[in-house]
Amino acid sequence: MTENSTLSHLANTIIDTCVRCGKCKATCPTCDEGISGKPRWEIFSGRGRVRLAQGLLDGKIPLTDTIVKSFYTCFFCNSCVENCPSGTKVTELIRAVRCYIASKGKQPQGITSLACNLDSCGDIFGMGGGDRLMWALNVEDKVQARINIPAKVLYFVGCQESFKGSLAEIPEDLVLTLLHLGVDFTLLGEKELCCGNPYLLAGDETKCFEQVEKNIATISSLRASTVIFTCPGCLNTFQKYEKHRKTKLPFNIRFALEFLRDLLASKKLKFPGNAVFGTAVYHDPCELGRHLGIYEAPRAILKAIPNLTLLELDKTRENAMCCGGGGLVGACDKDFSVTQAQRKIIEVLGKQPALLVTSCPACFDTLEGAKGTLEQAQPLKIKDIFKVIAEALNLSP
Amino acid sequence: MTVIRLKFIISYVLFKLFHPVQGCDKMGSSLEEVIGKIFPKEQYSFDPAILYAYSSDVSQFEQLPRVVVRPTDKEQVVKVVKYAAGEKIPLVARGNGSGAAGGAVPVKGCILVDFTLMNQVLEVNLTNHMVRVQPGIVHADLNNYLKKDKVLFPVVPGSSEMATIGGMIGNNASGLKAVKYGTTKDWVVDLQVVFPDGEMTWLTRPVRKSATGLDLVRLMVGSEGTLGLVVEALLRIAPIPPHRRIMQASFKNLEDLGKCVSALFQHGLIPSAMEVLDRSAIDAIHLYKEAVNLSPDAAAVLLLEEEGDELGYIQFRLQKFQQVCQENGAYNLHISQSEKENTQLWEARSLVGASSSLVKPGYNRIYVGEDITVPIDRLVEMFKKLRDLAKSYTLPIIVFGHIGDGNIHPAITVRKREPADLALAEKLQDEIHHAALALGGSVSGEHGVGLARKRYLPEERGYAIEIMRKIKQAIDPNNILNPSKIY
Ligand SMILES: Cc1cc2nc3c(=O)[nH]c(=O)nc-3n(C[C@H](O)[C@H](O)[C@H](O)COP(=O)(O)OP(=O)(O)OC[C@H]3O[C@@H](n4cnc5c(N)ncnc54)[C@H](O)[C@@H]3O)c2cc1C
Ligand code: SF4
Ligand code: SF4
């Protein structure tokens, strides 16, 4: 054993459980080279990453750029964990190695910039709280009265939707839907902070959970009993906090689609049926599916929408192929992320749908970005599920 | 002395001048330069991290290669073999490294040839019922490709999603369906092989049978990359039977189950798959996939699959199995109801070897060569021996296997960083292997010899090992292909 104390505590619990069977290699999205489908080098598979972690732990290999690339190209899609017959917690290990890499100052520049922004401004874009409501430009009048008021439901927007113009319609559409349904809800506005997920992906659980605690304190002051999310990453972070700290949050946490699915079941949510969507494929986001186990709520809602025929991909739910948007890979190696998204789109095109629906801002962003690189994908429409819901309800700002 | 040395140097230089490595004209002298001329830069690596990632398979052995190369075509293979032959550099072939005996573990200073980029289906001939493939294609990918034509390559290893056809040929792999379809050697028609001198040739003709001389195809299958590198394979394929059902029978102990298997064979009742799981193996499966429908309390379970064109006939056959099983101590008989149940059961069963790590927290599976085969009529004795060993050793042993072929995998689990456990596992492994040999069995049913079982071979094969060595010496006089393995 070597100086690698960050890793050594994982030796018995994680690395040693791996029998090197290669099952995770078969499903690891980073192992296949884009559209060609040719397998990349072993180090770009779950098994390869576990092996490298072992080499580092045992002091058999030095920390090189190749190793950094291997660990920062993992999408955290959790397919390895889902499939591993021996229960190896590959993603936990990868997070720990990322933390170790950061401690050695070898973190990729893209990640360092995100972390700096987070440290200084409380969000990965370095915008600061003042700009948190940029997304609400079109619905400002409707949103203003909802900021920081006591309410049963609190909607946690998340950094991506808050600051990325291309994603602003996701919170906009949910807010319109909540208003349409008469839900008693509030927003944190400028007081919302990044959930901490990027820290977690960079391997720093401590900082991540500090961030969660700050948000918990603000949310608690508004006495909301339920917090809803449109970003699976944010929800996952709160859930991880609850699990790892073995604590019960002072409120329920739910994905907004589950909340809407309940309203659908109680017939409070009804779709009138004048919008026409045609055939649609639903992409299971890794963070919502494999990480949080939410597969049915989006399907229940899509199936309830008139004039929308839901098609299933061959690989769905637990087996769904990642879109390449996770793990902060886009910030370190854009090509890796884009080629994976291209693979995903090509898989979807095989079903010839009119529409590709997803329910994660990172997936939407990644798929929409990659669509531009594929000529054959131009007729395909890509929408976030909250947009589909708002359209099915004929809602607009 | 100086004169002799000078003469030697001159003759060496002259030799090199007039015997350039064929196919590698104008190559530089260092390994790095030559490899760089044969392969584009994305197809080879000297990077320590990459070398380390390729330094092992599933077994406990590890060794760094000098370089890993990833050919995309057979001409590159020919060139690298010719170069290695000239320089007497060892070459080790690698499929996906899922082998459990160390066959694909590099040897010191070797060029490791990773075949996974040569993964294409080249031709499907439905009239001849054959498929021609590159060796790096993964078994499951091949069968997915063939599915549209309702055919398959019916030798199905538990590692179907990992094992390449080249690796299956190397190890003469088999698996869940061996009781009906046999092993890889029964389904290989012809092979194109690059021999250690760099010559490339097909071994026979693309016909279903041929009686012209020695069966070199069979010689090559199971030779673990020690005689030649397979660059193309012509395989037989079979129709996919449209229906199948799996019958599950519970037993109070493994010995009763063994007796029942003998009885089934005596009645001439041979299913399409016949698998055994002891209690801990069932637990391992449930810990991996909770939903798998397996007995919650049986000490052992026998799984019998029957497949065919007519469901009615399958049911008729299963009734016969049922009768014999009941007469031989089976209880709680259950027949699968859907294809979903079948798939779930086989998928989980396939990976139980790896799930064995889940049985006792802190104890993880090590592959130390537990792949024994005994004659069907000695199964009961083998199970008794395993029960005794489990009592006298403190290490958990998880027992499962392709019982229809007498092939048992007693999986040993250890605390990997406890030297005492590793020493104990080594002793236990010896006892298991010697027990199988004493019963007229073999130390490997399907995983091969590699490094893991080499020490048992003289006892198993006697003088035959000498014949094997002579064949190896004749084909590979410089011992460059996977040296130190098998013989
Ligand atoms: C969970 C699990 C389940 C398994 N279940 C089964 C099972 O049911 N049945 C079974 O038989 N095995 C099983 N195995 C073992 C293993 O998967 C097989 O031995 C498989 O055939 C190895 O294929 P590979 O591509 O990984 O080959 P590798 O391990 O890479 O290589 C195996 C051997 O073949 C040689 N080789 C590879 N390619 C070539 C080539 N092109 N030319 C010449 N030689 C070559 C190598 O040098 C080596 O000696 C299992 C393994 C695991 C981990
Ligand atoms: S992490 Fe799990 S699935 Fe991957 S090689 Fe190891 S044991 Fe197999
Ligand atoms: S999380 Fe996904 S990308 Fe990362 S190693 Fe596992 S399977 Fe591969």
mmCIF file of N, CA, C and O and ligand atoms in Angstrom, chain A residues 19-22 85, chain B residues 57-58 92-100 102-105 113 115 135-136 156-160 162-176 223-226 228-231 349-354 367 402 407 409 445-448 450 482 485, ligand 1:
data_model
loop_
_atom_site.group_PDB
_atom_site.id
_atom_site.type_symbol
_atom_site.label_atom_id
_atom_site.label_comp_id
_atom_site.label_asym_id
_atom_site.label_seq_id
_atom_site.Cartn_x
_atom_site.Cartn_y
_atom_site.Cartn_z
ATOM 1 N N VAL A 19 -13.982 -8.845 -9.838
ATOM 2 C CA VAL A 19 -13.311 -10.078 -10.267
ATOM 3 C C VAL A 19 -12.775 -9.940 -11.706
ATOM 4 O O VAL A 19 -12.314 -10.908 -12.294
ATOM 5 N N ARG A 20 -12.904 -8.750 -12.271
ATOM 6 C CA ARG A 20 -12.431 -8.455 -13.630
ATOM 7 C C ARG A 20 -13.187 -9.242 -14.700
ATOM 8 O O ARG A 20 -12.627 -9.583 -15.739
ATOM 9 N N CYS A 21 -14.455 -9.553 -14.435
ATOM 10 C CA CYS A 21 -15.201 -10.385 -15.381
ATOM 11 C C CYS A 21 -15.449 -9.663 -16.699
ATOM 12 O O CYS A 21 -15.616 -10.297 -17.732
ATOM 13 N N GLY A 22 -15.531 -8.330 -16.667
ATOM 14 C CA GLY A 22 -15.726 -7.590 -17.912
ATOM 15 C C GLY A 22 -17.172 -7.318 -18.257
ATOM 16 O O GLY A 22 -17.462 -6.706 -19.286
ATOM 17 N N PRO A 85 -22.013 -8.065 -11.433
ATOM 18 C CA PRO A 85 -22.494 -9.212 -10.668
ATOM 19 C C PRO A 85 -21.871 -9.321 -9.282
ATOM 20 O O PRO A 85 -22.405 -10.011 -8.426
ATOM 21 N N ASP B 57 -5.991 -11.142 -16.646
ATOM 22 C CA ASP B 57 -7.333 -11.550 -17.066
ATOM 23 C C ASP B 57 -8.109 -11.786 -15.775
ATOM 24 O O ASP B 57 -7.873 -11.092 -14.791
ATOM 25 N N VAL B 58 -8.988 -12.769 -15.737
ATOM 26 C CA VAL B 58 -9.763 -12.970 -14.526
ATOM 27 C C VAL B 58 -8.959 -13.740 -13.463
ATOM 28 O O VAL B 58 -9.270 -13.695 -12.278
ATOM 29 N N VAL B 92 1.542 -12.628 -27.234
ATOM 30 C CA VAL B 92 0.394 -13.227 -26.538
ATOM 31 C C VAL B 92 -0.882 -12.657 -27.144
ATOM 32 O O VAL B 92 -1.025 -11.434 -27.269
ATOM 33 N N ALA B 93 -1.793 -13.562 -27.538
ATOM 34 C CA ALA B 93 -3.075 -13.113 -28.093
ATOM 35 C C ALA B 93 -4.036 -12.849 -26.957
ATOM 36 O O ALA B 93 -4.033 -13.541 -25.944
ATOM 37 N N ARG B 94 -4.870 -11.854 -27.176
ATOM 38 C CA ARG B 94 -5.882 -11.539 -26.162
ATOM 39 C C ARG B 94 -7.203 -11.223 -26.843
ATOM 40 O O ARG B 94 -7.254 -10.498 -27.837
ATOM 41 N N GLY B 95 -8.273 -11.838 -26.317
ATOM 42 C CA GLY B 95 -9.620 -11.490 -26.763
ATOM 43 C C GLY B 95 -10.103 -10.389 -25.850
ATOM 44 O O GLY B 95 -9.660 -9.254 -25.939
ATOM 45 N N ASN B 96 -10.974 -10.762 -24.899
ATOM 46 C CA ASN B 96 -11.466 -9.748 -23.976
ATOM 47 C C ASN B 96 -10.951 -9.942 -22.557
ATOM 48 O O ASN B 96 -11.457 -9.335 -21.626
ATOM 49 N N GLY B 97 -10.002 -10.848 -22.398
ATOM 50 C CA GLY B 97 -9.434 -11.038 -21.058
ATOM 51 C C GLY B 97 -10.435 -11.556 -20.038
ATOM 52 O O GLY B 97 -10.278 -11.310 -18.848
ATOM 53 N N SER B 98 -11.442 -12.302 -20.493
ATOM 54 C CA SER B 98 -12.393 -12.878 -19.524
ATOM 55 C C SER B 98 -12.011 -14.309 -19.184
ATOM 56 O O SER B 98 -12.715 -14.989 -18.439
ATOM 57 N N GLY B 99 -10.924 -14.768 -19.741
ATOM 58 C CA GLY B 99 -10.437 -16.108 -19.446
ATOM 59 C C GLY B 99 -10.040 -16.207 -17.976
ATOM 60 O O GLY B 99 -9.549 -15.245 -17.384
ATOM 61 N N ALA B 100 -10.241 -17.391 -17.399
ATOM 62 C CA ALA B 100 -10.049 -17.531 -15.955
ATOM 63 C C ALA B 100 -8.786 -18.309 -15.597
ATOM 64 O O ALA B 100 -8.578 -18.645 -14.435
ATOM 65 N N GLY B 102 -5.498 -17.514 -16.975
ATOM 66 C CA GLY B 102 -4.246 -16.804 -17.235
ATOM 67 C C GLY B 102 -3.758 -16.931 -18.671
ATOM 68 O O GLY B 102 -2.653 -16.485 -18.998
ATOM 69 N N GLY B 103 -4.586 -17.514 -19.551
ATOM 70 C CA GLY B 103 -4.184 -17.708 -20.954
ATOM 71 C C GLY B 103 -3.790 -16.410 -21.646
ATOM 72 O O GLY B 103 -2.834 -16.368 -22.419
ATOM 73 N N ALA B 104 -4.526 -15.337 -21.354
ATOM 74 C CA ALA B 104 -4.256 -14.069 -22.041
ATOM 75 C C ALA B 104 -3.366 -13.150 -21.209
ATOM 76 O O ALA B 104 -3.136 -11.998 -21.598
ATOM 77 N N VAL B 105 -2.885 -13.632 -20.083
ATOM 78 C CA VAL B 105 -1.986 -12.798 -19.270
ATOM 79 C C VAL B 105 -0.645 -12.692 -20.009
ATOM 80 O O VAL B 105 -0.095 -13.701 -20.454
ATOM 81 N N VAL B 113 -1.257 -8.938 -28.305
ATOM 82 C CA VAL B 113 -2.083 -8.644 -29.488
ATOM 83 C C VAL B 113 -3.551 -8.679 -29.074
ATOM 84 O O VAL B 113 -4.125 -9.744 -28.849
ATOM 85 N N PHE B 115 -7.223 -8.452 -29.956
ATOM 86 C CA PHE B 115 -7.966 -8.669 -31.198
ATOM 87 C C PHE B 115 -9.321 -7.968 -31.261
ATOM 88 O O PHE B 115 -10.063 -8.168 -32.211
ATOM 89 N N PRO B 135 -11.880 -12.697 -35.341
ATOM 90 C CA PRO B 135 -11.807 -13.355 -34.027
ATOM 91 C C PRO B 135 -12.208 -12.482 -32.842
ATOM 92 O O PRO B 135 -12.551 -12.995 -31.792
ATOM 93 N N GLY B 136 -12.178 -11.142 -33.039
ATOM 94 C CA GLY B 136 -12.426 -10.273 -31.894
ATOM 95 C C GLY B 136 -13.899 -10.000 -31.634
ATOM 96 O O GLY B 136 -14.240 -9.256 -30.715
ATOM 97 N N VAL B 156 -22.865 -21.360 -25.810
ATOM 98 C CA VAL B 156 -23.143 -20.124 -25.081
ATOM 99 C C VAL B 156 -22.434 -20.111 -23.722
ATOM 100 O O VAL B 156 -22.907 -20.712 -22.758
ATOM 101 N N PRO B 157 -21.299 -19.409 -23.635
ATOM 102 C CA PRO B 157 -20.641 -19.330 -22.328
ATOM 103 C C PRO B 157 -21.394 -18.355 -21.426
ATOM 104 O O PRO B 157 -22.084 -17.463 -21.917
ATOM 105 N N GLY B 158 -21.247 -18.534 -20.134
ATOM 106 C CA GLY B 158 -21.862 -17.596 -19.198
ATOM 107 C C GLY B 158 -21.361 -16.191 -19.466
ATOM 108 O O GLY B 158 -22.037 -15.209 -19.202
ATOM 109 N N SER B 159 -20.188 -16.105 -20.021
ATOM 110 C CA SER B 159 -19.562 -14.811 -20.303
ATOM 111 C C SER B 159 -19.874 -14.350 -21.721
ATOM 112 O O SER B 159 -19.057 -13.646 -22.320
ATOM 113 N N SER B 160 -21.029 -14.718 -22.243
ATOM 114 C CA SER B 160 -21.386 -14.390 -23.629
ATOM 115 C C SER B 160 -21.148 -12.916 -23.986
ATOM 116 O O SER B 160 -20.731 -12.601 -25.094
ATOM 117 N N MET B 162 -18.920 -11.002 -22.802
ATOM 118 C CA MET B 162 -17.515 -10.612 -22.684
ATOM 119 C C MET B 162 -16.624 -11.414 -23.633
ATOM 120 O O MET B 162 -15.686 -10.877 -24.224
ATOM 121 N N ALA B 163 -16.877 -12.703 -23.746
ATOM 122 C CA ALA B 163 -15.960 -13.586 -24.473
ATOM 123 C C ALA B 163 -15.968 -13.306 -25.972
ATOM 124 O O ALA B 163 -17.019 -13.168 -26.588
ATOM 125 N N THR B 164 -14.780 -13.239 -26.563
ATOM 126 C CA THR B 164 -14.698 -13.108 -28.012
ATOM 127 C C THR B 164 -14.651 -14.519 -28.623
ATOM 128 O O THR B 164 -14.310 -15.489 -27.937
ATOM 129 N N ILE B 165 -14.941 -14.591 -29.897
ATOM 130 C CA ILE B 165 -14.874 -15.893 -30.573
ATOM 131 C C ILE B 165 -13.426 -16.404 -30.558
ATOM 132 O O ILE B 165 -13.173 -17.588 -30.335
ATOM 133 N N GLY B 166 -12.462 -15.504 -30.739
ATOM 134 C CA GLY B 166 -11.049 -15.913 -30.688
ATOM 135 C C GLY B 166 -10.697 -16.522 -29.337
ATOM 136 O O GLY B 166 -10.013 -17.547 -29.253
ATOM 137 N N GLY B 167 -11.201 -15.888 -28.269
ATOM 138 C CA GLY B 167 -10.942 -16.395 -26.919
ATOM 139 C C GLY B 167 -11.656 -17.719 -26.685
ATOM 140 O O GLY B 167 -11.135 -18.616 -26.009
ATOM 141 N N MET B 168 -12.846 -17.852 -27.250
ATOM 142 C CA MET B 168 -13.592 -19.114 -27.106
ATOM 143 C C MET B 168 -12.874 -20.242 -27.838
ATOM 144 O O MET B 168 -12.816 -21.377 -27.370
ATOM 145 N N ILE B 169 -12.329 -19.896 -29.008
ATOM 146 C CA ILE B 169 -11.569 -20.897 -29.757
ATOM 147 C C ILE B 169 -10.300 -21.241 -28.977
ATOM 148 O O ILE B 169 -9.953 -22.411 -28.795
ATOM 149 N N GLY B 170 -9.649 -20.198 -28.472
ATOM 150 C CA GLY B 170 -8.417 -20.408 -27.704
ATOM 151 C C GLY B 170 -8.627 -21.374 -26.551
ATOM 152 O O GLY B 170 -7.796 -22.248 -26.294
ATOM 153 N N ASN B 171 -9.759 -21.222 -25.858
ATOM 154 C CA ASN B 171 -9.995 -22.033 -24.653
ATOM 155 C C ASN B 171 -10.930 -23.209 -24.883
ATOM 156 O O ASN B 171 -11.263 -23.905 -23.932
ATOM 157 N N ASN B 172 -11.403 -23.406 -26.102
ATOM 158 C CA ASN B 172 -12.448 -24.399 -26.365
ATOM 159 C C ASN B 172 -13.580 -24.219 -25.361
ATOM 160 O O ASN B 172 -13.945 -25.130 -24.614
ATOM 161 N N ALA B 173 -14.128 -23.009 -25.360
ATOM 162 C CA ALA B 173 -15.157 -22.663 -24.381
ATOM 163 C C ALA B 173 -16.443 -23.434 -24.647
ATOM 164 O O ALA B 173 -16.676 -23.935 -25.748
ATOM 165 N N SER B 174 -17.261 -23.507 -23.623
ATOM 166 C CA SER B 174 -18.603 -24.075 -23.826
ATOM 167 C C SER B 174 -19.544 -23.362 -22.873
ATOM 168 O O SER B 174 -19.490 -22.159 -22.772
ATOM 169 N N GLY B 175 -20.389 -24.091 -22.164
ATOM 170 C CA GLY B 175 -21.252 -23.379 -21.242
ATOM 171 C C GLY B 175 -22.601 -23.995 -21.076
ATOM 172 O O GLY B 175 -22.753 -25.227 -21.104
ATOM 173 N N LEU B 176 -23.592 -23.098 -20.967
ATOM 174 C CA LEU B 176 -24.924 -23.532 -20.547
ATOM 175 C C LEU B 176 -25.538 -24.609 -21.443
ATOM 176 O O LEU B 176 -26.304 -25.430 -20.988
ATOM 177 N N SER B 223 -5.928 -24.497 -28.093
ATOM 178 C CA SER B 223 -4.468 -24.412 -27.966
ATOM 179 C C SER B 223 -4.031 -23.091 -27.317
ATOM 180 O O SER B 223 -2.849 -22.811 -27.178
ATOM 181 N N GLU B 224 -4.995 -22.279 -26.928
ATOM 182 C CA GLU B 224 -4.741 -21.090 -26.101
ATOM 183 C C GLU B 224 -3.694 -20.140 -26.687
ATOM 184 O O GLU B 224 -2.855 -19.606 -25.971
ATOM 185 N N GLY B 225 -3.730 -19.991 -27.969
ATOM 186 C CA GLY B 225 -2.811 -19.046 -28.600
ATOM 187 C C GLY B 225 -1.369 -19.484 -28.570
ATOM 188 O O GLY B 225 -0.467 -18.662 -28.749
ATOM 189 N N THR B 226 -1.117 -20.780 -28.350
ATOM 190 C CA THR B 226 0.271 -21.240 -28.276
ATOM 191 C C THR B 226 0.780 -21.775 -29.614
ATOM 192 O O THR B 226 1.984 -21.987 -29.782
ATOM 193 N N GLY B 228 -0.796 -20.748 -32.907
ATOM 194 C CA GLY B 228 -1.024 -19.813 -33.999
ATOM 195 C C GLY B 228 -2.027 -18.768 -33.565
ATOM 196 O O GLY B 228 -2.720 -18.946 -32.561
ATOM 197 N N LEU B 229 -2.088 -17.675 -34.332
ATOM 198 C CA LEU B 229 -3.061 -16.634 -34.022
ATOM 199 C C LEU B 229 -4.208 -16.737 -35.015
ATOM 200 O O LEU B 229 -3.984 -16.697 -36.234
ATOM 201 N N VAL B 230 -5.400 -16.904 -34.521
ATOM 202 C CA VAL B 230 -6.568 -17.039 -35.387
ATOM 203 C C VAL B 230 -6.955 -15.653 -35.901
ATOM 204 O O VAL B 230 -7.166 -14.733 -35.098
ATOM 205 N N VAL B 231 -7.044 -15.497 -37.221
ATOM 206 C CA VAL B 231 -7.423 -14.189 -37.764
ATOM 207 C C VAL B 231 -8.787 -14.210 -38.452
ATOM 208 O O VAL B 231 -9.362 -13.159 -38.743
ATOM 209 N N ARG B 349 -27.862 -16.772 -13.759
ATOM 210 C CA ARG B 349 -27.062 -17.990 -13.619
ATOM 211 C C ARG B 349 -25.699 -17.807 -14.293
ATOM 212 O O ARG B 349 -24.671 -18.224 -13.767
ATOM 213 N N SER B 350 -25.698 -17.162 -15.451
ATOM 214 C CA SER B 350 -24.459 -16.987 -16.213
ATOM 215 C C SER B 350 -23.381 -16.294 -15.411
ATOM 216 O O SER B 350 -22.197 -16.557 -15.589
ATOM 217 N N LEU B 351 -23.801 -15.362 -14.565
ATOM 218 C CA LEU B 351 -22.809 -14.533 -13.883
ATOM 219 C C LEU B 351 -22.619 -14.925 -12.428
ATOM 220 O O LEU B 351 -21.964 -14.217 -11.667
ATOM 221 N N VAL B 352 -23.166 -16.087 -12.049
ATOM 222 C CA VAL B 352 -23.100 -16.449 -10.629
ATOM 223 C C VAL B 352 -21.650 -16.590 -10.146
ATOM 224 O O VAL B 352 -21.341 -16.333 -8.986
ATOM 225 N N GLY B 353 -20.764 -16.937 -11.063
ATOM 226 C CA GLY B 353 -19.354 -17.059 -10.688
ATOM 227 C C GLY B 353 -18.838 -15.758 -10.115
ATOM 228 O O GLY B 353 -18.124 -15.732 -9.103
ATOM 229 N N ALA B 354 -19.231 -14.657 -10.752
ATOM 230 C CA ALA B 354 -18.785 -13.352 -10.269
ATOM 231 C C ALA B 354 -19.608 -12.910 -9.065
ATOM 232 O O ALA B 354 -19.097 -12.227 -8.168
ATOM 233 N N TYR B 367 -10.511 -16.528 -8.928
ATOM 234 C CA TYR B 367 -10.514 -17.623 -9.892
ATOM 235 C C TYR B 367 -9.163 -18.323 -9.770
ATOM 236 O O TYR B 367 -8.158 -17.819 -10.235
ATOM 237 N N HIS B 402 -22.214 -26.698 -14.947
ATOM 238 C CA HIS B 402 -22.934 -27.290 -16.080
ATOM 239 C C HIS B 402 -22.979 -28.793 -15.820
ATOM 240 O O HIS B 402 -22.196 -29.568 -16.381
ATOM 241 N N ASN B 407 -19.488 -30.907 -15.318
ATOM 242 C CA ASN B 407 -18.588 -29.746 -15.150
ATOM 243 C C ASN B 407 -19.029 -28.909 -13.930
ATOM 244 O O ASN B 407 -20.108 -28.340 -13.924
ATOM 245 N N HIS B 409 -18.114 -25.897 -10.992
ATOM 246 C CA HIS B 409 -17.266 -24.758 -10.614
ATOM 247 C C HIS B 409 -17.395 -24.513 -9.112
ATOM 248 O O HIS B 409 -18.306 -23.809 -8.687
ATOM 249 N N GLY B 445 -12.898 -28.154 -17.561
ATOM 250 C CA GLY B 445 -13.947 -28.528 -18.501
ATOM 251 C C GLY B 445 -14.043 -27.544 -19.649
ATOM 252 O O GLY B 445 -14.405 -27.906 -20.769
ATOM 253 N N GLU B 446 -13.705 -26.247 -19.362
ATOM 254 C CA GLU B 446 -13.937 -25.245 -20.404
ATOM 255 C C GLU B 446 -13.065 -24.006 -20.287
ATOM 256 O O GLU B 446 -12.975 -23.237 -21.222
ATOM 257 N N HIS B 447 -12.447 -23.770 -19.147
ATOM 258 C CA HIS B 447 -11.682 -22.519 -18.992
ATOM 259 C C HIS B 447 -10.247 -22.612 -19.488
ATOM 260 O O HIS B 447 -9.571 -21.599 -19.616
ATOM 261 N N GLY B 448 -9.770 -23.817 -19.722
ATOM 262 C CA GLY B 448 -8.416 -23.974 -20.236
ATOM 263 C C GLY B 448 -7.366 -24.127 -19.145
ATOM 264 O O GLY B 448 -7.663 -24.088 -17.939
ATOM 265 N N GLY B 450 -3.882 -22.542 -19.286
ATOM 266 C CA GLY B 450 -3.149 -21.293 -19.044
ATOM 267 C C GLY B 450 -2.004 -21.508 -18.091
ATOM 268 O O GLY B 450 -1.149 -22.394 -18.264
ATOM 269 N N ASN B 482 2.741 -17.337 -26.874
ATOM 270 C CA ASN B 482 2.251 -17.592 -25.513
ATOM 271 C C ASN B 482 3.123 -18.602 -24.754
ATOM 272 O O ASN B 482 2.617 -19.580 -24.196
ATOM 273 N N LYS B 485 2.711 -21.183 -21.218
ATOM 274 C CA LYS B 485 1.329 -21.589 -20.942
ATOM 275 C C LYS B 485 1.142 -23.074 -21.300
ATOM 276 O O LYS B 485 1.842 -23.600 -22.171
HETATM 277 C C1 LIG C 1 -18.488 -14.508 -15.265
HETATM 278 C C2 LIG C 1 -17.773 -15.468 -16.198
HETATM 279 C C3 LIG C 1 -18.458 -16.547 -16.725
HETATM 280 C C4 LIG C 1 -17.814 -17.449 -17.565
HETATM 281 N N1 LIG C 1 -18.528 -18.496 -18.072
HETATM 282 C C5 LIG C 1 -17.941 -19.350 -18.920
HETATM 283 C C6 LIG C 1 -18.671 -20.443 -19.470
HETATM 284 O O1 LIG C 1 -19.856 -20.640 -19.176
HETATM 285 N N2 LIG C 1 -18.019 -21.265 -20.324
HETATM 286 C C7 LIG C 1 -16.722 -21.063 -20.669
HETATM 287 O O2 LIG C 1 -16.207 -21.834 -21.467
HETATM 288 N N3 LIG C 1 -16.004 -20.056 -20.158
HETATM 289 C C8 LIG C 1 -16.572 -19.192 -19.305
HETATM 290 N N4 LIG C 1 -15.841 -18.151 -18.785
HETATM 291 C C9 LIG C 1 -14.411 -18.006 -19.136
HETATM 292 C C10 LIG C 1 -14.112 -17.134 -20.369
HETATM 293 O O3 LIG C 1 -15.121 -16.200 -20.597
HETATM 294 C C11 LIG C 1 -13.878 -17.979 -21.597
HETATM 295 O O4 LIG C 1 -12.723 -18.743 -21.422
HETATM 296 C C12 LIG C 1 -13.762 -17.185 -22.903
HETATM 297 O O5 LIG C 1 -13.691 -18.062 -23.962
HETATM 298 C C13 LIG C 1 -12.570 -16.250 -22.947
HETATM 299 O O6 LIG C 1 -12.751 -15.352 -24.012
HETATM 300 P P1 LIG C 1 -11.922 -13.998 -24.104
HETATM 301 O O7 LIG C 1 -12.272 -13.342 -25.381
HETATM 302 O O8 LIG C 1 -12.100 -13.204 -22.901
HETATM 303 O O9 LIG C 1 -10.453 -14.590 -24.217
HETATM 304 P P2 LIG C 1 -9.130 -14.235 -23.456
HETATM 305 O O10 LIG C 1 -9.270 -14.477 -22.020
HETATM 306 O O11 LIG C 1 -8.668 -12.901 -23.862
HETATM 307 O O12 LIG C 1 -8.174 -15.325 -24.097
HETATM 308 C C14 LIG C 1 -8.389 -16.684 -23.865
HETATM 309 C C15 LIG C 1 -7.301 -17.510 -24.574
HETATM 310 O O13 LIG C 1 -7.501 -17.455 -25.977
HETATM 311 C C16 LIG C 1 -6.329 -16.984 -26.626
HETATM 312 N N5 LIG C 1 -6.758 -16.179 -27.768
HETATM 313 C C17 LIG C 1 -7.576 -15.101 -27.766
HETATM 314 N N6 LIG C 1 -7.752 -14.654 -29.014
HETATM 315 C C18 LIG C 1 -7.032 -15.453 -29.830
HETATM 316 C C19 LIG C 1 -6.778 -15.477 -31.236
HETATM 317 N N7 LIG C 1 -7.338 -14.606 -32.052
HETATM 318 N N8 LIG C 1 -5.975 -16.436 -31.701
HETATM 319 C C20 LIG C 1 -5.409 -17.346 -30.892
HETATM 320 N N9 LIG C 1 -5.592 -17.365 -29.569
HETATM 321 C C21 LIG C 1 -6.398 -16.429 -29.043
HETATM 322 C C22 LIG C 1 -5.587 -16.201 -25.565
HETATM 323 O O14 LIG C 1 -4.213 -16.155 -25.818
HETATM 324 C C23 LIG C 1 -5.910 -16.995 -24.323
HETATM 325 O O15 LIG C 1 -5.051 -18.065 -24.189
HETATM 326 C C24 LIG C 1 -16.452 -17.257 -17.909
HETATM 327 C C25 LIG C 1 -15.769 -16.155 -17.412
HETATM 328 C C26 LIG C 1 -16.405 -15.271 -16.556
HETATM 329 C C27 LIG C 1 -15.645 -14.110 -16.024
#
